[in-house]
Coordinates of C-alpha atoms and ligand atoms in Angstrom, one line a residue:
X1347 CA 91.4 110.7 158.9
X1348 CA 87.8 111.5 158.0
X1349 CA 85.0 109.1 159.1
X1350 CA 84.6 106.9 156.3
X1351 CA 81.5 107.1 154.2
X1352 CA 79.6 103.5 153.7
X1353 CA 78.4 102.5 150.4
X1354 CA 75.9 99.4 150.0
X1355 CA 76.4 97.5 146.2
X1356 CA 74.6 95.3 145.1
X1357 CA 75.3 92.8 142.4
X1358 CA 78.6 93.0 143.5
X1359 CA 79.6 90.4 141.7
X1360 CA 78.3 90.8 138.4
X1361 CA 80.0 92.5 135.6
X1362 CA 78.9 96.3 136.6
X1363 CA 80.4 95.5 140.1
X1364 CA 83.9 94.4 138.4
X1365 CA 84.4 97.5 136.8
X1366 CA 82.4 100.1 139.7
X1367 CA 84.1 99.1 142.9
X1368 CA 87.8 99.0 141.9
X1369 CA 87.3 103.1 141.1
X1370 CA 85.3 103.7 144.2
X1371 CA 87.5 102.2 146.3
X1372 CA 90.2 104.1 144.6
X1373 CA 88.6 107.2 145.6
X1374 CA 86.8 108.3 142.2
X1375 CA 83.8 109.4 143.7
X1376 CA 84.2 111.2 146.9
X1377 CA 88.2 112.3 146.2
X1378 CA 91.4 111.5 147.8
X1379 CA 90.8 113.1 151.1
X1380 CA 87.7 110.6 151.8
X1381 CA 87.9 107.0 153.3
X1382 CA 85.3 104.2 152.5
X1383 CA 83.6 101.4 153.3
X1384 CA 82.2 98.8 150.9
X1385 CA 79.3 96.7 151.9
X1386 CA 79.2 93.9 149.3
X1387 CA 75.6 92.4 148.2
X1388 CA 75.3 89.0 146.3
X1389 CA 72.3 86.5 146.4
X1390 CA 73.5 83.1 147.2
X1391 CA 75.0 81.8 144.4
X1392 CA 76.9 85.0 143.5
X1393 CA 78.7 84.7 146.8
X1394 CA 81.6 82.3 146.1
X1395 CA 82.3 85.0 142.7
X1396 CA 81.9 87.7 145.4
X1397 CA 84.6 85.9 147.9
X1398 CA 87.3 86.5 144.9
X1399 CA 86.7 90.1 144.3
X1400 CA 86.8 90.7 147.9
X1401 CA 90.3 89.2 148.0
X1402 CA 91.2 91.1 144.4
X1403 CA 90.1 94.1 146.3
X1404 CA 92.3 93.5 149.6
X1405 CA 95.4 92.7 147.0
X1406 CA 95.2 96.5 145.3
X1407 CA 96.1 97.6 149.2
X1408 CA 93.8 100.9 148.3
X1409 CA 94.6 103.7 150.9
X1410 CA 91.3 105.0 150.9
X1411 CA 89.1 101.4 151.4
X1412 CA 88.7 101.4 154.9
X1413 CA 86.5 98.1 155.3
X1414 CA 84.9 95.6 153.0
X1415 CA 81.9 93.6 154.4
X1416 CA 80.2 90.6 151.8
X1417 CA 77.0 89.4 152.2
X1418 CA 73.9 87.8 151.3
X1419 CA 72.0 88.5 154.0
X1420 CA 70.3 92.1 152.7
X1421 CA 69.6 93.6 156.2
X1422 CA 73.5 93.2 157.0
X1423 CA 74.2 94.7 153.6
X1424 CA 72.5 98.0 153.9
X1425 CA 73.1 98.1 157.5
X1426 CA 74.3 101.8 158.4
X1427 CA 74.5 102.5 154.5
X1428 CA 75.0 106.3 153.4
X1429 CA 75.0 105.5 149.6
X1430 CA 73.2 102.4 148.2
X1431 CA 73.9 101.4 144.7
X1432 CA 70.9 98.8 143.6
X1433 CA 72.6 97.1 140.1
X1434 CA 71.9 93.4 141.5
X1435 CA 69.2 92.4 139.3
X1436 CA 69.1 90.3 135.6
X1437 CA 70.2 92.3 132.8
X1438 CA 68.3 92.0 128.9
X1439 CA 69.5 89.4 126.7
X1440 CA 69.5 90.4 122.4
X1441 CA 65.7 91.2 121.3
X1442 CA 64.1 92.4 124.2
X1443 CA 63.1 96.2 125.4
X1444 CA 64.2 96.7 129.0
X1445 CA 60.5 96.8 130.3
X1446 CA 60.7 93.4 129.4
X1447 CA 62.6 92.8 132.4
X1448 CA 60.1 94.2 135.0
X1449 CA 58.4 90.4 135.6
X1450 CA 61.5 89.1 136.5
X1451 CA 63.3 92.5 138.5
X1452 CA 60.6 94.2 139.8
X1453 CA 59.8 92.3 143.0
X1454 CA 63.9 92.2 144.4
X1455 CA 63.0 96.3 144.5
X1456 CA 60.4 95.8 147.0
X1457 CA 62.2 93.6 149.2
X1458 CA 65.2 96.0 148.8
X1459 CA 63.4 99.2 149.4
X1460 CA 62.3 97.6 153.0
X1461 CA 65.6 96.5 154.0
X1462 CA 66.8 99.7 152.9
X1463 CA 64.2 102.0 155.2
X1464 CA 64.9 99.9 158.2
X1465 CA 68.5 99.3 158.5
X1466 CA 70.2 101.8 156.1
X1467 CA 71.9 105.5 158.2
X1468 CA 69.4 108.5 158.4
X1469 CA 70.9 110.2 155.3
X1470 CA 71.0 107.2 152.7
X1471 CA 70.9 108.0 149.1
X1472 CA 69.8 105.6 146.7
X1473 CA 71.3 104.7 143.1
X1474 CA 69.2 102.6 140.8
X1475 CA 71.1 101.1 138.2
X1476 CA 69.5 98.0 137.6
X1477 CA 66.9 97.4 134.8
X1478 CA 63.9 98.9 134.1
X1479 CA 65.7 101.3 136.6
X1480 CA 63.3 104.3 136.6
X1481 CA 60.3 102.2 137.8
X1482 CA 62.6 99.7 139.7
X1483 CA 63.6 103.1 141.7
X1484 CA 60.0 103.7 142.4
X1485 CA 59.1 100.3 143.8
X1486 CA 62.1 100.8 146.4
X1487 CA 60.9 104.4 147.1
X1488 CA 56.9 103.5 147.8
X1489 CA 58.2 100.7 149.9
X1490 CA 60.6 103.0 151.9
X1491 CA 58.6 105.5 152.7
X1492 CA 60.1 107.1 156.0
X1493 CA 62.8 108.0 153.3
X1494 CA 62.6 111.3 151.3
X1495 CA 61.6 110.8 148.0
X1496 CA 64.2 113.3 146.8
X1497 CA 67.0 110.9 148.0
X1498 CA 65.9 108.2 145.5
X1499 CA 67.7 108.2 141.9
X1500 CA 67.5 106.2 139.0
X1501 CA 70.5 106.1 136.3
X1502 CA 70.1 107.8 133.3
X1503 CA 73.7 109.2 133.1
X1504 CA 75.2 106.9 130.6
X1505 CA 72.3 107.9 128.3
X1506 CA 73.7 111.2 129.0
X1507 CA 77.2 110.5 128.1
X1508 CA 76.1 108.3 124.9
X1509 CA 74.5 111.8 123.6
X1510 CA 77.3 114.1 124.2
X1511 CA 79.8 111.5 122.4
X1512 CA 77.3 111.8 119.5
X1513 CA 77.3 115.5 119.4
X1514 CA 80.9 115.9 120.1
X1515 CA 81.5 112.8 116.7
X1516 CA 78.9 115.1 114.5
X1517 CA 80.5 118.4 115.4
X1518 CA 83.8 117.2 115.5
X1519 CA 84.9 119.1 118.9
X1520 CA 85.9 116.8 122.0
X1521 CA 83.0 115.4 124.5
X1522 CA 84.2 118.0 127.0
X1523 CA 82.7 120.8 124.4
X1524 CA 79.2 119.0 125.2
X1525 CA 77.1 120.7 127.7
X1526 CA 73.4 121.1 128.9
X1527 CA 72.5 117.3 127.8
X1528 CA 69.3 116.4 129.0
X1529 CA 68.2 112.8 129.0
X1530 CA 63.8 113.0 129.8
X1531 CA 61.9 110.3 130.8
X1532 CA 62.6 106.6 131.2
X1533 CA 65.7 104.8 130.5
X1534 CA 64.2 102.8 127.6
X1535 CA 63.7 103.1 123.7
X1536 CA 61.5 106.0 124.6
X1537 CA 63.6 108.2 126.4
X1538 CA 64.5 111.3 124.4
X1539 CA 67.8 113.0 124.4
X1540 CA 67.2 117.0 123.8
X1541 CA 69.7 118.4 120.8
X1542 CA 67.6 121.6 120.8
X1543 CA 69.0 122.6 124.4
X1544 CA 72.3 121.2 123.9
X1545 CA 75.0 123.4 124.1
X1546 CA 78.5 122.9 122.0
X1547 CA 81.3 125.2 122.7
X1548 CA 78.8 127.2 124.8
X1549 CA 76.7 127.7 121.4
X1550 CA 73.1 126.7 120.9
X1551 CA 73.6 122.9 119.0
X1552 CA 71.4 123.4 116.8
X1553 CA 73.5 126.8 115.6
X1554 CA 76.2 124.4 115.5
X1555 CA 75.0 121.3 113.8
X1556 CA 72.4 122.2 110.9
X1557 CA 71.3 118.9 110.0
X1558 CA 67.5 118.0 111.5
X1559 CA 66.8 115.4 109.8
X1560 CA 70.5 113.7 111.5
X1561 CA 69.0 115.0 115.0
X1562 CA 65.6 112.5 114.3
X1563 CA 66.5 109.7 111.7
X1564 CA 70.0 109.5 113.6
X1565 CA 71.1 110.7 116.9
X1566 CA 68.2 110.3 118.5
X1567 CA 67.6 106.4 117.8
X1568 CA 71.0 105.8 117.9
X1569 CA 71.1 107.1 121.6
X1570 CA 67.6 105.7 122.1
X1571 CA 69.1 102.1 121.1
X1572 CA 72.3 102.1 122.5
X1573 CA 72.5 99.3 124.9
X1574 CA 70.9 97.2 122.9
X1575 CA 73.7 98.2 120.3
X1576 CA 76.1 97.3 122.9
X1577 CA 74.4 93.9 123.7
X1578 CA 74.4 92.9 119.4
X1579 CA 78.0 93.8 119.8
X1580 CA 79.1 92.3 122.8
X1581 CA 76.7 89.4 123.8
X1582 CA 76.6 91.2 127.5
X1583 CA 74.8 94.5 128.4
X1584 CA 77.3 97.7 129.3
X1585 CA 79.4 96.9 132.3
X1586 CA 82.2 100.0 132.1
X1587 CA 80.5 102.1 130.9
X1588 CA 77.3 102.0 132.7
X1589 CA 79.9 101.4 136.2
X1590 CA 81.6 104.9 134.8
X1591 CA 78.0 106.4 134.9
X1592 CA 77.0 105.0 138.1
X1593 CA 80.5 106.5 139.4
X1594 CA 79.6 110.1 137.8
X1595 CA 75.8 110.4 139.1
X1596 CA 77.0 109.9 142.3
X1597 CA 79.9 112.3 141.6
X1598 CA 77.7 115.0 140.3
X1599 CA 75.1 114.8 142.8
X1600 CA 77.2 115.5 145.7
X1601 CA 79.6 118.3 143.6
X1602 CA 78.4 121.8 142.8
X1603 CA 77.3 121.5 139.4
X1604 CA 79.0 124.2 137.2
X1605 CA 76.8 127.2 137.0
X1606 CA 74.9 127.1 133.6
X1607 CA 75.2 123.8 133.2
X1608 CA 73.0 121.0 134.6
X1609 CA 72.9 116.9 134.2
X1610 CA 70.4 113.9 133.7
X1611 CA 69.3 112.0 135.9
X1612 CA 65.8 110.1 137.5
X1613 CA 64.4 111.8 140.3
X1614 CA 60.8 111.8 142.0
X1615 CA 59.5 114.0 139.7
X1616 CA 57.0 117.3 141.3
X1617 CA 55.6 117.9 138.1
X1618 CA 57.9 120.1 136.6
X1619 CA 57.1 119.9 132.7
X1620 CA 54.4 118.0 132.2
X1621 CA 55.4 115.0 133.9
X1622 CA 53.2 113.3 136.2
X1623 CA 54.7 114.4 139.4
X1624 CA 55.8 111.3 142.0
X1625 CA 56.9 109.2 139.2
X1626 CA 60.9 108.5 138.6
X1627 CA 62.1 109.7 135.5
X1628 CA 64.7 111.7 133.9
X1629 CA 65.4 115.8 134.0
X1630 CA 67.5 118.5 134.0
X1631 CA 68.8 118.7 137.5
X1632 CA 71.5 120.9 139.3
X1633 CA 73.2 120.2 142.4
X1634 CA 74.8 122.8 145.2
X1635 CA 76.7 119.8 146.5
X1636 CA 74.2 118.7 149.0
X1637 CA 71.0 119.1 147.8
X1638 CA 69.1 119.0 144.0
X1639 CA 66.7 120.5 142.2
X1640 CA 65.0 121.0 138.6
X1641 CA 66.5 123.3 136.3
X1642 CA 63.2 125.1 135.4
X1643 CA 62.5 127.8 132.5
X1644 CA 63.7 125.2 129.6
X1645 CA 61.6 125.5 126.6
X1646 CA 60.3 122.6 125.1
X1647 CA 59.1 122.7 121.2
X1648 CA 55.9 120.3 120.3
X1649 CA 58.2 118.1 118.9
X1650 CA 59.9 117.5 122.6
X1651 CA 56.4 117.7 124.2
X1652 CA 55.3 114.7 122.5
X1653 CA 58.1 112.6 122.6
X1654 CA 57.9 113.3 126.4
X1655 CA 54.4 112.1 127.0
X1656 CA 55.1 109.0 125.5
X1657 CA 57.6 108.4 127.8
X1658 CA 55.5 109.8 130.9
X1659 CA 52.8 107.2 129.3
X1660 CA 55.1 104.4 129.5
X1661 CA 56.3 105.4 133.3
X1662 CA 53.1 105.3 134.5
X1663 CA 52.6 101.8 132.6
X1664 CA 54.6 100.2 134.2
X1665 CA 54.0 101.4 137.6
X1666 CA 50.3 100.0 137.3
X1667 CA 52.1 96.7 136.5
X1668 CA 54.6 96.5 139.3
X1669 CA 52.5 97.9 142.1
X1670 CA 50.0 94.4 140.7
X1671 CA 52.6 93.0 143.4
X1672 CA 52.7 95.1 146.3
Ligands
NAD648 P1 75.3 90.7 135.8 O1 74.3 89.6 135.6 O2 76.6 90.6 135.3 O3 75.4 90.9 137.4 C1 74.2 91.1 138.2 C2 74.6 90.5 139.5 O4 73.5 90.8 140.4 C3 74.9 89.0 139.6 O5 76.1 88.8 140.2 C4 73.7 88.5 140.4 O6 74.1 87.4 141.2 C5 73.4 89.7 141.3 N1 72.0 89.7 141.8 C6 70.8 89.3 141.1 N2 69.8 89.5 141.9 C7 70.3 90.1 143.1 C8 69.7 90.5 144.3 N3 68.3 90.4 144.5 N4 70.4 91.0 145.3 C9 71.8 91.1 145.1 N5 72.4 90.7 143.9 C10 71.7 90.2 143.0 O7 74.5 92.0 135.3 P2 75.2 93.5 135.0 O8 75.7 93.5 133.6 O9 76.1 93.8 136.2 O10 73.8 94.4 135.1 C11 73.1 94.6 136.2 C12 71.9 95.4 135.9 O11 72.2 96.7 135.5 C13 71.0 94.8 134.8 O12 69.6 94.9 135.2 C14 71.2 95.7 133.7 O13 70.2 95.7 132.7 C15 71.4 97.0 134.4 N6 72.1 98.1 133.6 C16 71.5 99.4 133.7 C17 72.1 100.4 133.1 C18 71.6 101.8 133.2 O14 72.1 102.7 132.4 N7 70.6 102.1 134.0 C19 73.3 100.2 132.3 C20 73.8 98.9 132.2 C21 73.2 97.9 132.9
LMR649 C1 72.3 100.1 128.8 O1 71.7 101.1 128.5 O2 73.3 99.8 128.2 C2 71.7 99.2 129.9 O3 70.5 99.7 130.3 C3 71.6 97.8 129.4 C4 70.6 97.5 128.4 O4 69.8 96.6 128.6 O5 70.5 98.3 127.5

């Protein structure tokens, strides 16, 4: 049996954690061949909620969950982590913009970013999930910083998956048609989800779907506004969906990605187009299974340019606000 890889959730508890660690466990992220180990992170109140999904997990007998440690104690719960997955945090309620959420988030990230440099193994990675996740990642990052900044991501997957369903709806072809999505910037209302180099069926998208004025008035809010969508419909944010995303960032980053294709997610940016580099936000990326980069030589028209540098303006927003605390 291999050694078993150790992953560090947080918000274990919550309704992302109900629907994340049941797949992990059951091997959806690093295969059928590879053994884990869950370490289980709650704040206090979360723990006696976290005690029953610790026995829920024990009673699915998974072959591949080698150990399951809960905790409150932080230090104990990244302790020797390979993978940390940061969702623990308060999600938005109807009416507000996830920035909203920075006053009340930001500061766990610090703490977390700490405990994460001092106890976690020497080749952690680091999932952001929870909200505003792009600048949440950075806090963690600048207050870890014996780690590498390219093993800090935030989660801008689900973004990603949200436009390919719209493409594939509009085009009529299945999602798996969808290719070359890239989510840039921050994962909020200005993040913008590139049609022009989309690919469907291999094609160009916009040689497959003629319709500009769907592409702005439509697809592009409607992707921009989804979780807030999901929140009218549903009273709660995402859970499964955003736990699916989670599972495939993770998935992606440590597969080969397919060769032409590449994904979205927030990295440590070095500049590449435009964007001001050491921030965390969204691009094209490509993995070899082990290590990342950006997929350079994409060309951006002034329409993309400027939708960018918004986001990029509101990045570097709210880092001024959240570093006001550290
Ligand atoms: P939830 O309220 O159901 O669960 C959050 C859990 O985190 C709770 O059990 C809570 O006790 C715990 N928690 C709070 N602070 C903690 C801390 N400091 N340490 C450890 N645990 C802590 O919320 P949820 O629906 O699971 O969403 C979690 C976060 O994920 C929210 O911020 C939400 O906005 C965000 N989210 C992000 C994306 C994305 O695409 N990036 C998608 C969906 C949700
Ligand atoms: C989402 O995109 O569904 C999450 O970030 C939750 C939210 O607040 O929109």
């Amino acid at each position: 049996m291999k050694d078993p890889i150790k992953i560090a959730i947080t918000g274990a508890a919550g309704q992302i954690g109900y629907s994340l660690l049941f797949r992990i466990a059951s091997g959806a992220i690093f295969g059928p061949e590879q053994p884990v180990d869950l370490n289980l992170i709650e704040i206090e109140p979360g723990m006696k909620a976290l005690a029953g999904v610790k026995m829920e997990l024990d009673d699915c007998a998974f072959p591949l969950l080698n150990k399951v440690v809960t905790t409150c104690n932080m230090d104990e719960g990244f302790y020797g982590a390979n993978w940390a997955l940061l969702v623990g945090s308060v999600p938005r309620k109807a009416g507000m913009e996830r920035g909203d959420l920075l006053g009340i988030n930001g500061k766990i990230f610090i703490g977390q970013g700490k405990s994460i440099a001092a106890n976690a193994a020497d080749d952690i990675r680091v999932l952001v999930v929870g909200n505003p996740c792009n600048t949440n990642c950075w806090t963690a990052m600048k207050n870890a910083s014996k780690i590498p900044s390219n093993r800090w991501f935030a989660m801008t997957r689900l973004d990603e998956n949200r436009a390919k369903a719209q493409l594939a709806e509009k085009a009529g072809v299945h999602v798996n048609e969808v290719s070359n999505m890239t989510i840039w910037g921050n994962h909020s209302s200005t993040q913008y989800p590139d049609f022009f180099n989309a690919k469907i069926g291999g094609k160009p998208a916009p040689e497959v779907i003629k319709d500009e004025a769907w592409v702005k008035d439509t697809f592009i809010p409607t992707v921009q506004k989804r979780g807030a969508a999901v929140i009218a419909a549903r009273g709660l944010s995402s859970a499964a969906s955003a736990a699916n995303a989670a599972i495939e960032t993770v998935r992606t980053l440590v597969t080969p990605t397919k060769a032409g294709d590449w994904f979205s997610v927030g990295v440590c940016s070095d500049g590449s187009y435009g964007t001001p580099a050491g921030t965390v936000t969204s691009l094209p990326i490509r993995s070899n299974g082990k290590d990342w980069e950006v997929v350079q030589g994409i060309e951006l028209n002034e329409f993309a340019k400027e939708k960018i540098a918004a986001s990029n303006k509101e990045l570097l927003e709210e880092q001024a606000e959240i570093s006001k605390l550290f």
